[in-house]
Short mmCIF file of C-alpha atoms in Angstrom, two decimals:
data_model
loop_
_atom_site.label_atom_id
_atom_site.label_comp_id
_atom_site.label_asym_id
_atom_site.label_seq_id
_atom_site.Cartn_x
_atom_site.Cartn_y
_atom_site.Cartn_z
CA MET A 135 135.93 70.08 73.17
CA THR A 136 138.93 70.23 75.52
CA PHE A 137 140.30 73.31 73.74
CA ASN A 138 136.95 75.12 73.98
CA ARG A 139 136.73 74.28 77.67
CA TYR A 140 140.24 75.64 78.18
CA ARG A 141 139.35 78.88 76.38
CA ARG A 142 136.20 79.27 78.46
CA GLY A 143 138.15 78.72 81.67
CA LEU A 144 140.79 81.23 80.58
CA PHE A 145 138.07 83.75 79.71
CA ILE A 146 136.41 83.40 83.14
CA THR A 147 139.76 83.54 84.95
CA SER A 148 140.75 86.73 83.14
CA PHE A 149 137.59 88.45 84.38
CA LEU A 150 138.02 87.17 87.94
CA ALA A 151 141.69 88.10 88.14
CA ALA A 152 141.14 91.89 88.22
CA PRO A 153 138.73 91.99 91.22
CA VAL A 154 140.81 89.41 93.10
CA ILE A 155 143.97 91.46 92.60
CA LEU A 156 142.17 94.66 93.68
CA TYR A 157 140.84 92.88 96.76
CA LEU A 158 144.31 91.61 97.67
CA VAL A 159 145.90 95.04 97.19
CA TYR A 160 143.29 97.24 98.83
CA VAL A 161 141.81 94.92 101.51
CA ILE A 162 144.08 92.03 102.45
CA ALA A 163 147.37 93.98 102.18
CA PRO A 164 146.20 96.80 104.54
CA TYR A 165 145.01 94.18 107.03
CA LEU A 166 148.40 92.50 107.00
CA GLN A 167 150.12 95.87 107.33
CA ALA A 168 147.92 96.75 110.32
CA PHE A 169 148.77 93.41 111.98
CA TYR A 170 152.47 94.16 111.51
CA ILE A 171 152.24 97.74 112.81
CA ALA A 172 150.37 96.40 115.86
CA MET A 173 153.57 94.56 116.84
CA THR A 174 155.73 97.71 116.68
CA ASP A 175 156.09 100.93 118.68
CA TRP A 176 155.70 103.07 115.57
CA ARG A 177 154.77 106.70 116.26
CA GLY A 178 154.33 107.73 112.63
CA VAL A 179 157.64 109.57 112.24
CA THR A 180 160.17 106.83 111.54
CA ALA A 181 160.64 104.89 108.31
CA THR A 182 161.47 101.62 110.09
CA PRO A 183 159.25 100.85 113.11
CA ASN A 184 160.81 99.06 116.06
CA PHE A 185 159.44 95.53 116.36
CA ILE A 186 158.25 94.78 119.92
CA GLY A 187 156.23 91.60 119.41
CA LEU A 188 153.05 91.25 121.46
CA ASP A 189 153.87 94.03 123.95
CA ASN A 190 151.04 96.24 122.72
CA PHE A 191 148.51 93.45 123.22
CA VAL A 192 149.85 92.74 126.72
CA ARG A 193 149.50 96.43 127.51
CA LEU A 194 145.84 96.34 126.55
CA PHE A 195 144.99 94.17 129.54
CA GLY A 196 146.02 96.93 131.95
CA ASP A 197 144.46 99.82 130.03
CA THR A 198 141.35 101.00 131.88
CA ALA A 199 140.25 103.17 128.93
CA PHE A 200 140.32 100.08 126.68
CA TRP A 201 138.19 98.05 129.08
CA LYS A 202 135.69 100.90 129.44
CA ALA A 203 135.44 101.04 125.65
CA VAL A 204 134.98 97.26 125.43
CA THR A 205 132.26 97.40 128.09
CA HIS A 206 130.37 100.09 126.19
CA ASN A 207 130.70 98.26 122.87
CA ALA A 208 129.48 95.06 124.52
CA ALA A 209 126.46 96.88 125.98
CA LEU A 210 125.66 98.37 122.57
CA LEU A 211 126.14 94.94 121.00
CA VAL A 212 123.29 93.59 123.13
CA LEU A 213 121.00 96.60 123.45
CA LEU A 214 121.16 98.20 119.99
CA PRO A 215 120.07 95.15 117.94
CA VAL A 216 117.39 94.10 120.43
CA ILE A 217 115.77 97.53 120.82
CA THR A 218 116.05 98.45 117.15
CA ILE A 219 114.70 95.15 115.83
CA VAL A 220 111.78 95.09 118.31
CA ILE A 221 110.71 98.65 117.43
CA ALA A 222 111.24 98.11 113.69
CA LEU A 223 109.25 94.85 113.71
CA PHE A 224 106.41 96.52 115.59
CA PHE A 225 106.12 99.42 113.13
CA ALA A 226 106.64 97.21 110.07
CA PHE A 227 103.88 94.90 111.26
CA LEU A 228 101.52 97.86 111.75
CA LEU A 229 102.37 99.31 108.35
CA ASN A 230 101.76 96.03 106.52
CA VAL A 231 99.34 93.90 108.55
CA GLY A 232 97.91 96.37 111.05
CA GLY A 233 94.95 97.54 109.02
CA ALA A 234 91.31 96.97 109.91
CA SER A 235 91.18 93.75 107.88
CA GLY A 236 94.33 92.36 109.45
CA VAL A 237 95.95 91.61 106.08
CA SER A 238 96.69 95.15 104.92
CA GLY A 239 98.60 98.12 106.27
CA ILE A 240 97.22 101.07 108.14
CA ARG A 241 96.06 104.12 106.20
CA GLY A 242 98.96 106.25 105.01
CA SER A 243 101.51 103.47 105.42
CA LYS A 244 103.55 104.64 102.41
CA PHE A 245 103.88 108.11 103.91
CA TYR A 246 104.97 106.66 107.26
CA ARG A 247 107.67 104.58 105.55
CA VAL A 248 109.17 107.76 104.12
CA VAL A 249 109.02 109.44 107.53
CA PHE A 250 110.69 106.49 109.26
CA PHE A 251 113.39 106.28 106.59
CA PHE A 252 114.24 109.98 106.73
CA PRO A 253 117.04 109.67 109.37
CA GLN A 254 118.93 107.42 106.96
CA VAL A 255 119.21 110.34 104.53
CA LEU A 256 121.16 112.37 107.10
CA ALA A 257 124.89 111.90 107.53
CA VAL A 258 125.95 110.49 110.90
CA ALA A 259 127.84 113.67 111.77
CA VAL A 260 124.73 115.74 111.00
CA VAL A 261 122.67 113.52 113.31
CA ALA A 262 125.28 114.00 116.06
CA VAL A 263 125.24 117.80 115.71
CA LEU A 264 121.43 117.80 115.59
CA PHE A 265 121.16 115.91 118.87
CA GLN A 266 123.76 118.12 120.48
CA GLN A 267 121.16 120.84 120.16
CA VAL A 268 118.32 118.56 121.26
CA PHE A 269 120.24 117.63 124.42
CA ARG A 270 121.41 121.16 125.28
CA PRO A 271 121.40 121.62 129.08
CA ASP A 272 119.83 125.11 128.98
CA GLY A 273 116.43 126.46 128.05
CA SER A 274 117.14 126.28 124.32
CA GLY A 275 117.33 122.50 124.38
CA MET A 276 114.38 120.70 122.84
CA LEU A 277 114.06 118.40 125.86
CA ASN A 278 115.32 120.56 128.70
CA GLY A 279 113.47 123.66 127.51
CA PRO A 280 109.99 122.30 128.35
CA LEU A 281 111.29 120.84 131.63
CA MET A 282 112.70 124.19 132.72
CA ALA A 283 109.52 125.95 131.64
CA LEU A 284 107.63 123.66 134.02
CA GLY A 285 110.01 124.56 136.83
CA MET A 286 111.92 121.28 136.76
CA SER A 287 115.69 120.89 136.85
CA PRO A 288 117.41 120.28 133.50
CA ILE A 289 118.79 116.82 132.77
CA GLY A 290 122.45 116.51 131.79
CA PHE A 291 121.89 114.20 128.85
CA LEU A 292 125.51 114.54 127.72
CA SER A 293 127.15 115.89 130.89
CA ASN A 294 125.92 113.32 133.40
CA PRO A 295 128.05 110.11 133.22
CA ASP A 296 125.04 108.04 134.29
CA VAL A 297 122.85 109.37 131.47
CA ALA A 298 125.27 110.07 128.60
CA PHE A 299 125.61 106.47 127.44
CA TRP A 300 121.85 106.01 127.26
CA SER A 301 121.57 109.25 125.29
CA VAL A 302 124.05 107.88 122.74
CA LEU A 303 122.12 104.60 122.56
CA GLY A 304 118.86 106.48 122.01
CA VAL A 305 120.33 108.46 119.12
CA MET A 306 121.72 105.31 117.50
CA VAL A 307 118.32 103.60 117.74
CA TRP A 308 116.57 106.69 116.33
CA GLN A 309 118.89 106.75 113.35
CA ALA A 310 118.84 103.00 112.64
CA VAL A 311 115.23 102.00 113.21
CA GLY A 312 113.82 103.59 110.04
CA PHE A 313 116.00 101.53 107.72
CA TYR A 314 114.92 98.29 109.37
CA VAL A 315 111.27 99.30 109.27
CA VAL A 316 111.62 99.53 105.49
CA LEU A 317 113.66 96.29 105.36
CA PHE A 318 111.09 94.33 107.37
CA SER A 319 108.26 95.92 105.39
CA ALA A 320 109.84 94.61 102.20
CA GLY A 321 110.03 91.16 103.76
CA LEU A 322 106.41 91.31 104.87
CA ALA A 323 105.30 92.46 101.42
CA SER A 324 106.80 89.29 99.93
CA ILE A 325 104.69 87.04 102.18
CA PRO A 326 101.45 85.98 100.41
CA LYS A 327 98.38 87.58 101.97
CA ASP A 328 96.66 84.19 101.74
CA MET A 329 98.76 83.00 104.68
CA PHE A 330 97.49 85.78 106.92
CA GLU A 331 93.92 85.25 105.74
CA ALA A 332 94.15 81.50 106.41
CA ALA A 333 95.52 82.17 109.90
CA GLN A 334 92.66 84.59 110.60
CA ILE A 335 90.09 82.05 109.43
CA ASP A 336 91.63 79.59 111.91
CA GLY A 337 91.01 82.13 114.67
CA ALA A 338 94.44 83.73 114.97
CA GLY A 339 94.51 87.17 116.58
CA ARG A 340 97.05 89.94 116.05
CA LEU A 341 99.56 88.42 118.48
CA SER A 342 99.24 84.98 116.90
CA LEU A 343 99.67 86.49 113.43
CA PHE A 344 102.87 88.15 114.58
CA PHE A 345 104.49 85.31 116.52
CA ARG A 346 103.28 82.33 114.45
CA VAL A 347 103.27 83.75 110.93
CA THR A 348 105.25 86.98 110.65
CA LEU A 349 108.21 86.17 112.89
CA PRO A 350 109.05 82.72 111.46
CA LEU A 351 108.78 83.91 107.85
CA LEU A 352 110.95 86.98 108.54
CA TRP A 353 113.61 85.06 110.46
CA ASP A 354 116.24 85.25 107.68
CA THR A 355 115.75 89.02 107.41
CA ILE A 356 115.95 89.43 111.19
CA GLN A 357 119.16 87.41 111.20
CA VAL A 358 120.75 89.75 108.65
CA ALA A 359 119.51 92.80 110.58
CA TRP A 360 121.02 91.42 113.80
CA VAL A 361 124.45 90.98 112.19
CA TYR A 362 124.41 94.46 110.60
CA LEU A 363 123.33 96.13 113.84
CA GLY A 364 125.95 94.19 115.81
CA ILE A 365 128.67 95.36 113.45
CA LEU A 366 127.32 98.92 113.76
CA ALA A 367 127.50 98.62 117.56
CA LEU A 368 131.14 97.51 117.38
CA ASP A 369 132.21 100.06 114.78
CA VAL A 370 130.34 103.10 116.16
CA PHE A 371 132.53 106.20 116.07
CA ALA A 372 131.12 109.37 114.54
CA ILE A 373 128.15 109.81 116.89
CA VAL A 374 130.34 109.36 119.97
CA TRP A 375 133.18 111.53 118.65
CA VAL A 376 131.03 114.44 117.46
CA MET A 377 128.14 114.46 119.93
CA THR A 378 129.62 113.67 123.34
CA LEU A 379 131.65 115.86 125.66
CA GLN A 380 135.41 115.26 125.64
CA ARG A 381 134.87 112.91 122.66
CA GLY A 382 133.79 109.90 124.65
CA GLY A 383 133.12 111.59 127.97
CA PRO A 384 132.37 112.72 130.45
CA ASP A 385 135.03 110.66 132.21
CA ARG A 386 135.01 108.21 129.27
CA SER A 387 131.44 107.18 130.12
CA THR A 388 130.60 106.93 126.41
CA THR A 389 133.93 105.99 124.87
CA VAL A 390 134.10 103.07 122.43
CA MET A 391 136.92 101.11 120.81
CA ALA A 392 136.88 103.13 117.59
CA ALA A 393 137.21 106.37 119.57
CA GLU A 394 140.17 104.98 121.52
CA ILE A 395 141.83 103.92 118.26
CA TYR A 396 141.47 107.41 116.83
CA ARG A 397 142.60 109.05 120.07
CA ASN A 398 145.76 106.92 120.35
CA ALA A 399 146.65 107.31 116.69
CA PHE A 400 145.98 110.99 115.98
CA GLU A 401 146.16 112.63 119.42
CA TYR A 402 148.83 110.58 121.20
CA PHE A 403 150.62 109.44 117.99
CA ARG A 404 150.87 105.86 119.22
CA PHE A 405 150.13 104.23 115.89
CA GLY A 406 151.46 100.83 116.94
CA TYR A 407 149.19 100.71 119.98
CA ALA A 408 146.24 102.05 117.95
CA SER A 409 146.78 99.29 115.39
CA ALA A 410 146.72 96.71 118.20
CA LEU A 411 143.35 98.13 119.28
CA GLY A 412 142.18 97.89 115.67
CA VAL A 413 143.27 94.26 115.42
CA VAL A 414 141.32 93.41 118.57
CA MET A 415 138.22 95.19 117.24
CA PHE A 416 138.61 93.36 113.90
CA PHE A 417 138.54 89.96 115.60
CA PHE A 418 135.64 91.02 117.82
CA THR A 419 133.63 92.03 114.75
CA VAL A 420 134.43 88.93 112.69
CA GLY A 421 133.85 86.66 115.68
CA PHE A 422 130.48 88.25 116.40
CA ALA A 423 129.33 87.89 112.77
CA ILE A 424 130.35 84.21 112.58
CA LEU A 425 128.86 83.37 115.99
CA SER A 426 125.58 85.14 115.23
CA LEU A 427 125.13 83.40 111.89
CA ARG A 428 125.84 79.98 113.39
CA LEU A 429 123.66 80.38 116.49
CA SER A 430 120.68 81.83 114.59
CA ARG A 431 120.79 79.30 111.75
CA ARG A 432 117.59 77.34 111.32
CA GLU A 433 115.61 75.54 108.65
CA ARG A 434 114.31 77.80 105.91
CA ILE A 435 110.54 78.05 105.73
CA GLU A 436 109.19 77.89 102.19
CA TYR A 437 106.02 79.71 101.21
#
C-alpha cells in the first residue's frame, strides 16, 4: 500500500514538474529580472548595468508625465468597468428577459448577440485605426462630417485635450461591451426561468426582476467582469499608442502608464527607469485585483 502510494505521488509530481518549471522560467524569472533592472540605470547597451538602488522609484515622484499617466489609469479604472458593466447588463437583460412575456429574450436576440460581439473579433490596433477615421476633424470624419454639413464647427475628438481622453474611453467601452453582453447572457441563460416566473406571479415588474433576481444571481459573474475590466484599464496601451496624437497626446492628455513605459524604454532608451514604471504598474494591477475580490466577496446564492 505504501509503495503504491509512493508511485502514485511520484507519477503526479512528474506531471506537475514540467508546468511548474516552465512557469518559473518564463514568468517568475522575467519578473525578478525586471525588478533587478528597475534598480539600475541600464540603457540597453551595457552588459553589466550600474546598480543605483531605489533612485528610479524616487525619481517617479517628481515625474509629471508619470502622475498624468497614473491619473488617467485611475480614471479608467473607475469609469471603464462601471460604464461597460451597466451597458452590458442592460443589453443582456433585454436579450434574455426583455421579451413580451418577461421570461424570454426579445425577438432576434441571437442575431444581436453576434452584432454586439463583433468588436471582439477585431484586433485592438484595427479598432484604433478605425476610430482614427471616425474622429477625423474634417468633413470625411464619420462624426464631424454631418456636423460640418449642418454648418456646425467640427469637434477635435483627438486634438482637443479636454475631449481626447473621453474619446479614448468611448472607444474602449465600444470594444469591450460586446464581450460582457455575451458573458452576462450566458449567466442569465443558466438561471432557471421558474425563478423569473415566480417573481412575476408575486407582482415583480421589470425593475424588480432586474435588481432582486438578476443582479444577485449574476453577482459572481459581475465580480469577474469588474476585475478583468480593471486590469484592462490599467494595462491599456495599443488604443492610446495607435489612435491618439503624439502617442498619448495632445499634451499627454491621454497618456497611460503602459505608454510611458514604452516611451522611456524604446524612445529614450532608459530601460532601468521603464522597468521601475513596470514594477509600479505590476503592483497596482495585483493590488487592484486582490482588493476587488475581497471587497466584492459575498455569500453565494444557490439556485
